[in-house]
PDB file of C-alpha atoms in Angstrom:
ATOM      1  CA  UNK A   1       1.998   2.235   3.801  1.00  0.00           C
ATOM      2  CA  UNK A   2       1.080   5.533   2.524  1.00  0.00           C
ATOM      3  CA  UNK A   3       2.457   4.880  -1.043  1.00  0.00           C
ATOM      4  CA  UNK A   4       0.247   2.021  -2.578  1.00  0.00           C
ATOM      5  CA  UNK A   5       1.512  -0.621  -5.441  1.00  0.00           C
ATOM      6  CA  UNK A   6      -0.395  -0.488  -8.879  1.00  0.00           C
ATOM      7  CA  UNK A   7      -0.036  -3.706 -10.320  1.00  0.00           C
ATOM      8  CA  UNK A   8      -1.887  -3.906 -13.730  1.00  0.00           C
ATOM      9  CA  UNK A   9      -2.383  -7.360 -15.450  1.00  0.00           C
ATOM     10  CA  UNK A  10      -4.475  -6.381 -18.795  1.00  0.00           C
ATOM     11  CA  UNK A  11      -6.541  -9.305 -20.187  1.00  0.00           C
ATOM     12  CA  UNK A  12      -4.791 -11.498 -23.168  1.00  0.00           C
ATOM     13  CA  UNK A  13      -1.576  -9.969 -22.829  1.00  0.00           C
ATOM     14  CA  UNK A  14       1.184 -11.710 -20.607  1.00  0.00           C
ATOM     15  CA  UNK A  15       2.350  -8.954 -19.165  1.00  0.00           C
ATOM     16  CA  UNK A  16       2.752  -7.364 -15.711  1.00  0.00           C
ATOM     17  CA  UNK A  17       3.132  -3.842 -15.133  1.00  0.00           C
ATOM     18  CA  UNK A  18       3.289  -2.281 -11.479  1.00  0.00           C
ATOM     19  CA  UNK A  19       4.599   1.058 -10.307  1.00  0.00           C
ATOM     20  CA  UNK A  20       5.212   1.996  -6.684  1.00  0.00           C
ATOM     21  CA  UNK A  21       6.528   5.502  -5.422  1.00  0.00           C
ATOM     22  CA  UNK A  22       9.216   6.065  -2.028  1.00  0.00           C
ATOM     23  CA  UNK A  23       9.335   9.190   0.208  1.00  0.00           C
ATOM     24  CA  UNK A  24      13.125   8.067  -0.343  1.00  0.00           C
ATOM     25  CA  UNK A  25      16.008   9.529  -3.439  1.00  0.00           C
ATOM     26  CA  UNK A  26      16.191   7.365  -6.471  1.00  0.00           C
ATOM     27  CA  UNK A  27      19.606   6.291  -5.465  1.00  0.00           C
ATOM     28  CA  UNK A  28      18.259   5.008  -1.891  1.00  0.00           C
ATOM     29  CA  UNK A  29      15.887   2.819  -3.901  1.00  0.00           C
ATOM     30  CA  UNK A  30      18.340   1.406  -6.549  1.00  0.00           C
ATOM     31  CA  UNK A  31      20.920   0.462  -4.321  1.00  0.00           C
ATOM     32  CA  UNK A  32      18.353  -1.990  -2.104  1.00  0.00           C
ATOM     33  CA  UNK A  33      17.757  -3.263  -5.229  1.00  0.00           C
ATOM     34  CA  UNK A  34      21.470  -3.809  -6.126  1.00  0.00           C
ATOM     35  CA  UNK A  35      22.653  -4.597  -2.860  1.00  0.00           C
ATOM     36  CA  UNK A  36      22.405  -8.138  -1.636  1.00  0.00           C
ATOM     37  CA  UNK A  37      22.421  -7.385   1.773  1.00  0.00           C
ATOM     38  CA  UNK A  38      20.000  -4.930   2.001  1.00  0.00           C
ATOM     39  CA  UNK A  39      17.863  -7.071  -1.357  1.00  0.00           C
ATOM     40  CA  UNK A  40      18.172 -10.471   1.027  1.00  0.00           C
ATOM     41  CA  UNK A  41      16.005  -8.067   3.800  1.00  0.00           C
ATOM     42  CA  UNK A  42      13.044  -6.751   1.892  1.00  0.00           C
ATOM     43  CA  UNK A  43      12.157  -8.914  -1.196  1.00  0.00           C
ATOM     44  CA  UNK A  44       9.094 -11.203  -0.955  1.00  0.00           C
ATOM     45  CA  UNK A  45       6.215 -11.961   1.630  1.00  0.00           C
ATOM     46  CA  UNK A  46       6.671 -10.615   5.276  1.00  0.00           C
ATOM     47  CA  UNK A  47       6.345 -15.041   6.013  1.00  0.00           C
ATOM     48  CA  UNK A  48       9.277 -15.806   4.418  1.00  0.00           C
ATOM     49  CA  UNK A  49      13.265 -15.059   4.974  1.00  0.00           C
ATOM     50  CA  UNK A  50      15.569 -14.912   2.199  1.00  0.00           C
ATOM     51  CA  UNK A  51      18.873 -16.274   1.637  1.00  0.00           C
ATOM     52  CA  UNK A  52      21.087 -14.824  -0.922  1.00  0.00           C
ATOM     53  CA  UNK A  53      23.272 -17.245  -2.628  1.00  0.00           C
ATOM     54  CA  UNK A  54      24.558 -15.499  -5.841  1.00  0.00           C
ATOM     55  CA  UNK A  55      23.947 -12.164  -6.260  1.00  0.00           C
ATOM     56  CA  UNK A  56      26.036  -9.647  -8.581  1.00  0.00           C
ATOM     57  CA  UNK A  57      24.338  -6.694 -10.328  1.00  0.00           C
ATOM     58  CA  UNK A  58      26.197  -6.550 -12.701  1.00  0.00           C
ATOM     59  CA  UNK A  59      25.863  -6.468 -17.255  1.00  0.00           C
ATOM     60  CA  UNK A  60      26.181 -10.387 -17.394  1.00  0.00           C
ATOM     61  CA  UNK A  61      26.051 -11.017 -13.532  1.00  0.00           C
ATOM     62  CA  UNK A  62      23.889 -13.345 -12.257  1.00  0.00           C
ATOM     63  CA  UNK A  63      21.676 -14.099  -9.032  1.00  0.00           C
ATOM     64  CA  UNK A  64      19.807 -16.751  -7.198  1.00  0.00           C
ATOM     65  CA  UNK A  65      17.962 -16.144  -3.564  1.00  0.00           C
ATOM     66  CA  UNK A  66      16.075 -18.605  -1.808  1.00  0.00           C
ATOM     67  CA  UNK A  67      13.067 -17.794   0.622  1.00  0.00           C
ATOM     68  CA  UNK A  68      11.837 -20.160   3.110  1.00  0.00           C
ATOM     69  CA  UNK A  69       9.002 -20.537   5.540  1.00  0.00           C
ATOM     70  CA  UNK A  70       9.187 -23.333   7.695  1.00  0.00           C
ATOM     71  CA  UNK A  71      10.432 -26.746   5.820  1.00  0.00           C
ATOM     72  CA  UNK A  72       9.311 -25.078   2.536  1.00  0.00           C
ATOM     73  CA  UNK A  73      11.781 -23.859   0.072  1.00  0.00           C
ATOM     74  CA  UNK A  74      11.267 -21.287  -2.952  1.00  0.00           C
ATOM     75  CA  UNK A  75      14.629 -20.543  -5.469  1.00  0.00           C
ATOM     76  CA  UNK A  76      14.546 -18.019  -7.641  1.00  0.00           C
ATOM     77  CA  UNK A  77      17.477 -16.941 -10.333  1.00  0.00           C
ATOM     78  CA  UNK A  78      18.474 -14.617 -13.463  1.00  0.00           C
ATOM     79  CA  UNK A  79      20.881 -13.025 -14.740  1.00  0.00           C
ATOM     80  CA  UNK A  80      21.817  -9.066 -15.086  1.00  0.00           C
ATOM     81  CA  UNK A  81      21.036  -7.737 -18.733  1.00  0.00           C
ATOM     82  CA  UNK A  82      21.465  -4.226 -18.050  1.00  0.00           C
ATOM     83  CA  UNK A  83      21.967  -1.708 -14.816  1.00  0.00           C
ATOM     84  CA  UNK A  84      22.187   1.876 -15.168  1.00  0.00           C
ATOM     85  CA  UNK A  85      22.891   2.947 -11.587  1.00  0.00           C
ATOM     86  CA  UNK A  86      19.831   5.496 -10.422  1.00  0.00           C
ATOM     87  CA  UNK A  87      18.143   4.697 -13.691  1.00  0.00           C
ATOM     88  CA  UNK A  88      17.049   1.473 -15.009  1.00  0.00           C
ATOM     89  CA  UNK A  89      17.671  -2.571 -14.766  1.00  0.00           C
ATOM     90  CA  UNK A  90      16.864  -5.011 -17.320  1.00  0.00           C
ATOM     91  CA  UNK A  91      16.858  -8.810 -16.203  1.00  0.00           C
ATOM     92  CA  UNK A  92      15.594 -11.984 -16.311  1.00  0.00           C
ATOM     93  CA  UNK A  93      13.986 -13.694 -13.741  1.00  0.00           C
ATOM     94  CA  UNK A  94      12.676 -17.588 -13.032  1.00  0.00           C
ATOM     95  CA  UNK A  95      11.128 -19.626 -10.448  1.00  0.00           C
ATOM     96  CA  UNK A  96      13.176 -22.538  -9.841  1.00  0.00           C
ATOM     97  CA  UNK A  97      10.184 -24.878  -9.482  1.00  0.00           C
ATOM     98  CA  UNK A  98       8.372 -23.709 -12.527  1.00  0.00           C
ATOM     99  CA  UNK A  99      11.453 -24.191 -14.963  1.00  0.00           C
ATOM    100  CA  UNK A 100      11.608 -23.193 -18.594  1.00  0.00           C
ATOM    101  CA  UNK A 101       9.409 -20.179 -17.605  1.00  0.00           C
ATOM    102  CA  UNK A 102      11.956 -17.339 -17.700  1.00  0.00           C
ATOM    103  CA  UNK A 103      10.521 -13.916 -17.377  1.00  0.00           C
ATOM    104  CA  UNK A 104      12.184 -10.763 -19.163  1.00  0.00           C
ATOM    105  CA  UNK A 105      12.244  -7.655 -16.212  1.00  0.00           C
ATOM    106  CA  UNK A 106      12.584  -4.380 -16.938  1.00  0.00           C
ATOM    107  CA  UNK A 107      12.453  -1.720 -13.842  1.00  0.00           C
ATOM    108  CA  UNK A 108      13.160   2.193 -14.215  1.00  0.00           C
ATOM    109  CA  UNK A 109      14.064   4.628 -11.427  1.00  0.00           C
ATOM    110  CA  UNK A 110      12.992   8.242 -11.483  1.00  0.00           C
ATOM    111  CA  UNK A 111      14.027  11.070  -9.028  1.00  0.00           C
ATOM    112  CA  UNK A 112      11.051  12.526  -8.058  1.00  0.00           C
ATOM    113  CA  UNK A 113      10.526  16.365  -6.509  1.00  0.00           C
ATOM    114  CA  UNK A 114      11.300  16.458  -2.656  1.00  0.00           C
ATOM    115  CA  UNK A 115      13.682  13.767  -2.420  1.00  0.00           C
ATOM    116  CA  UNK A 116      11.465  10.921  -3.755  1.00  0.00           C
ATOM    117  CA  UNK A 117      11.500   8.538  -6.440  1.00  0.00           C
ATOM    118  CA  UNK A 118       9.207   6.216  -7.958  1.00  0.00           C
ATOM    119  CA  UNK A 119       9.837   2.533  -9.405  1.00  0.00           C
ATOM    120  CA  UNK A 120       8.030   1.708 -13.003  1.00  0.00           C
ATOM    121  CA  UNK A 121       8.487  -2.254 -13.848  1.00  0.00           C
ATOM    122  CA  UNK A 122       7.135  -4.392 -16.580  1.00  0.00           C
ATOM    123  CA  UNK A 123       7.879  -8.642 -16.611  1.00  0.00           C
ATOM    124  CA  UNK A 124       7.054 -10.246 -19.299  1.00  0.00           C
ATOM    125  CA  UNK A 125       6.151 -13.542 -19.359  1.00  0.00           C
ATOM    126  CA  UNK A 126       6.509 -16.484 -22.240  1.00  0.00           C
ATOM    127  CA  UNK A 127       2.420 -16.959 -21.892  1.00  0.00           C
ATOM    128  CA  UNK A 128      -0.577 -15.708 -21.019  1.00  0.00           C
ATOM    129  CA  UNK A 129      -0.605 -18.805 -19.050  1.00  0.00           C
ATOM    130  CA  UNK A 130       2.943 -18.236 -17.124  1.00  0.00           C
ATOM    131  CA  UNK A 131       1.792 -15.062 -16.120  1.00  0.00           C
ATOM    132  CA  UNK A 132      -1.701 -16.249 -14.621  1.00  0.00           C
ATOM    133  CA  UNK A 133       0.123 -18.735 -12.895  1.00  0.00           C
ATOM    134  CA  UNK A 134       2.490 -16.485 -11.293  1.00  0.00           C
ATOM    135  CA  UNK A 135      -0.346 -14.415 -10.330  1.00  0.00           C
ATOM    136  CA  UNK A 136      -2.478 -17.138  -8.818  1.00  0.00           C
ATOM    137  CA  UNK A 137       0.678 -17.885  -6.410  1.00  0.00           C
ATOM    138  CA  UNK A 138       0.036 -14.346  -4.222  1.00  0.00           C
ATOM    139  CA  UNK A 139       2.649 -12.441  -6.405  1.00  0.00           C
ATOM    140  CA  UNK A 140       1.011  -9.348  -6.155  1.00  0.00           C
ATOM    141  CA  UNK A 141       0.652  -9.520  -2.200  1.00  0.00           C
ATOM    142  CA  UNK A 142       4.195 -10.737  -2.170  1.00  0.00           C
ATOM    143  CA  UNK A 143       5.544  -7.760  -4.033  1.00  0.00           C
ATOM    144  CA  UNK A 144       3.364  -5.228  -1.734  1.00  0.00           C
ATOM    145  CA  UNK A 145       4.714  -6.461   1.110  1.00  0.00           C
ATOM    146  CA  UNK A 146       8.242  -6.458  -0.515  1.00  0.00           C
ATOM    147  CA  UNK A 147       7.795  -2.677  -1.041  1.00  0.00           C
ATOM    148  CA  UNK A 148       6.430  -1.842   2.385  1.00  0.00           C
ATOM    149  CA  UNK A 149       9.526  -3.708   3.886  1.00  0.00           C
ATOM    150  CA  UNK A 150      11.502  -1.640   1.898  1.00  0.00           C
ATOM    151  CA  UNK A 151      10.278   1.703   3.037  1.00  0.00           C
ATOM    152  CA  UNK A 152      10.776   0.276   6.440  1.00  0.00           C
ATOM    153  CA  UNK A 153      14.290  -0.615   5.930  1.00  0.00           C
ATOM    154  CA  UNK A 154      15.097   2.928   3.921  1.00  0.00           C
ATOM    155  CA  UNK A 155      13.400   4.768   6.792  1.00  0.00           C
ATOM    156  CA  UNK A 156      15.629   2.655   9.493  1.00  0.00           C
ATOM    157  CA  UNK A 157      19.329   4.244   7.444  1.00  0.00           C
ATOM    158  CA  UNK A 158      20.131   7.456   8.849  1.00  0.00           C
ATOM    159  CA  UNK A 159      20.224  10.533   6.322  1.00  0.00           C
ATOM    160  CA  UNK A 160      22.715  12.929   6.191  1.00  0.00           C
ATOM    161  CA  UNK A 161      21.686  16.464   7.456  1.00  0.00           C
ATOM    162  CA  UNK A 162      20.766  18.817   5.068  1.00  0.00           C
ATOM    163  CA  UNK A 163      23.542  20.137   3.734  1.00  0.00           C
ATOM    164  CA  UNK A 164      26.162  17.349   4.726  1.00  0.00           C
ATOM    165  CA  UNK A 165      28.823  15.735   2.415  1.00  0.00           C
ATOM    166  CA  UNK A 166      27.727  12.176   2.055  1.00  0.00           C
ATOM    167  CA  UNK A 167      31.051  10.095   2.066  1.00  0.00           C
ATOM    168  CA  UNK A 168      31.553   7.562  -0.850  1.00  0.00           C
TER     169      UNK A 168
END
């Protein structure tokens, strides 16, 4: 994909921080991210399908998806914090078979010149340790293929022509 994922992990901090830009509008990019439908097609590793079992992005919503590859199983759930349509989400996120490891996730939208928009997240993790072992699992391979599914599911809608009144 022509817009790479920076995913920075700085040493004795247990943090992640990644940033990823879209030839797509802010709003384009939020709503796959709000959506179920369209979040259940592009979230994870290109080896695994998803199936959305809660999902409402909401203040005080919650969600829990489950990917799967073959016999094996992966939950994941959280719960809403904050969502500022087009701007910014704030939630928490957990591996269902790492319990008790709950990581805070903070993503911001910005509109970006020529009808782009770039992501800027942060999780932070409960330990150094939590974070190292979500890294050791593929995580960052799993989120770059995320993101390069989700340019090719933005780039499958069809756009209004210039000029057009979008219906709501």
């Amino acid at each position: 994909m022509s817009n790479p994922l920076t995913v920075t992990m700085r040493e004795g901090e247990p943090y992640v921080q990644y940033e990823r830009e879209f030839d797509f509008p802010v709003h384009e990019v939020f709503r796959a991210h709000v959506d179920p439908e369209l979040y259940g097609q592009w979230i994870g590793p290109r080896d695994l399908s998803t199936r959305i079992d809660v999902f409402d992005a909401r203040p005080g919503g919650a969600y829990r998806f489950v990917q799967s590859r073959d016999d094996d199983e992966y939950a994941f759930r959280g719960v809403f914090h904050t969502v500022r349509e087009d701007d910014f989400m704030l939630q928490t996120f957990e591996y269902e078979g790492y319990p008790d490891s709950v990581t805070l996730e903070y993503a911001t939208f910005t509109e970006l010149p020529g009808g782009r928009s770039k992501l800027t997240g942060r999780s932070v993790f409960p330990s150094l340790e939590a974070r190292d072992g979500m890294a050791a699992t593929g995580m960052e391979t799993g989120m770059t293929e995320g993101y390069d599914q989700l340019d090719e599911l933005l780039a499958a809608y069809p756009r209004p022509s210039r000029g057009a009144i979008q219906q709501q």
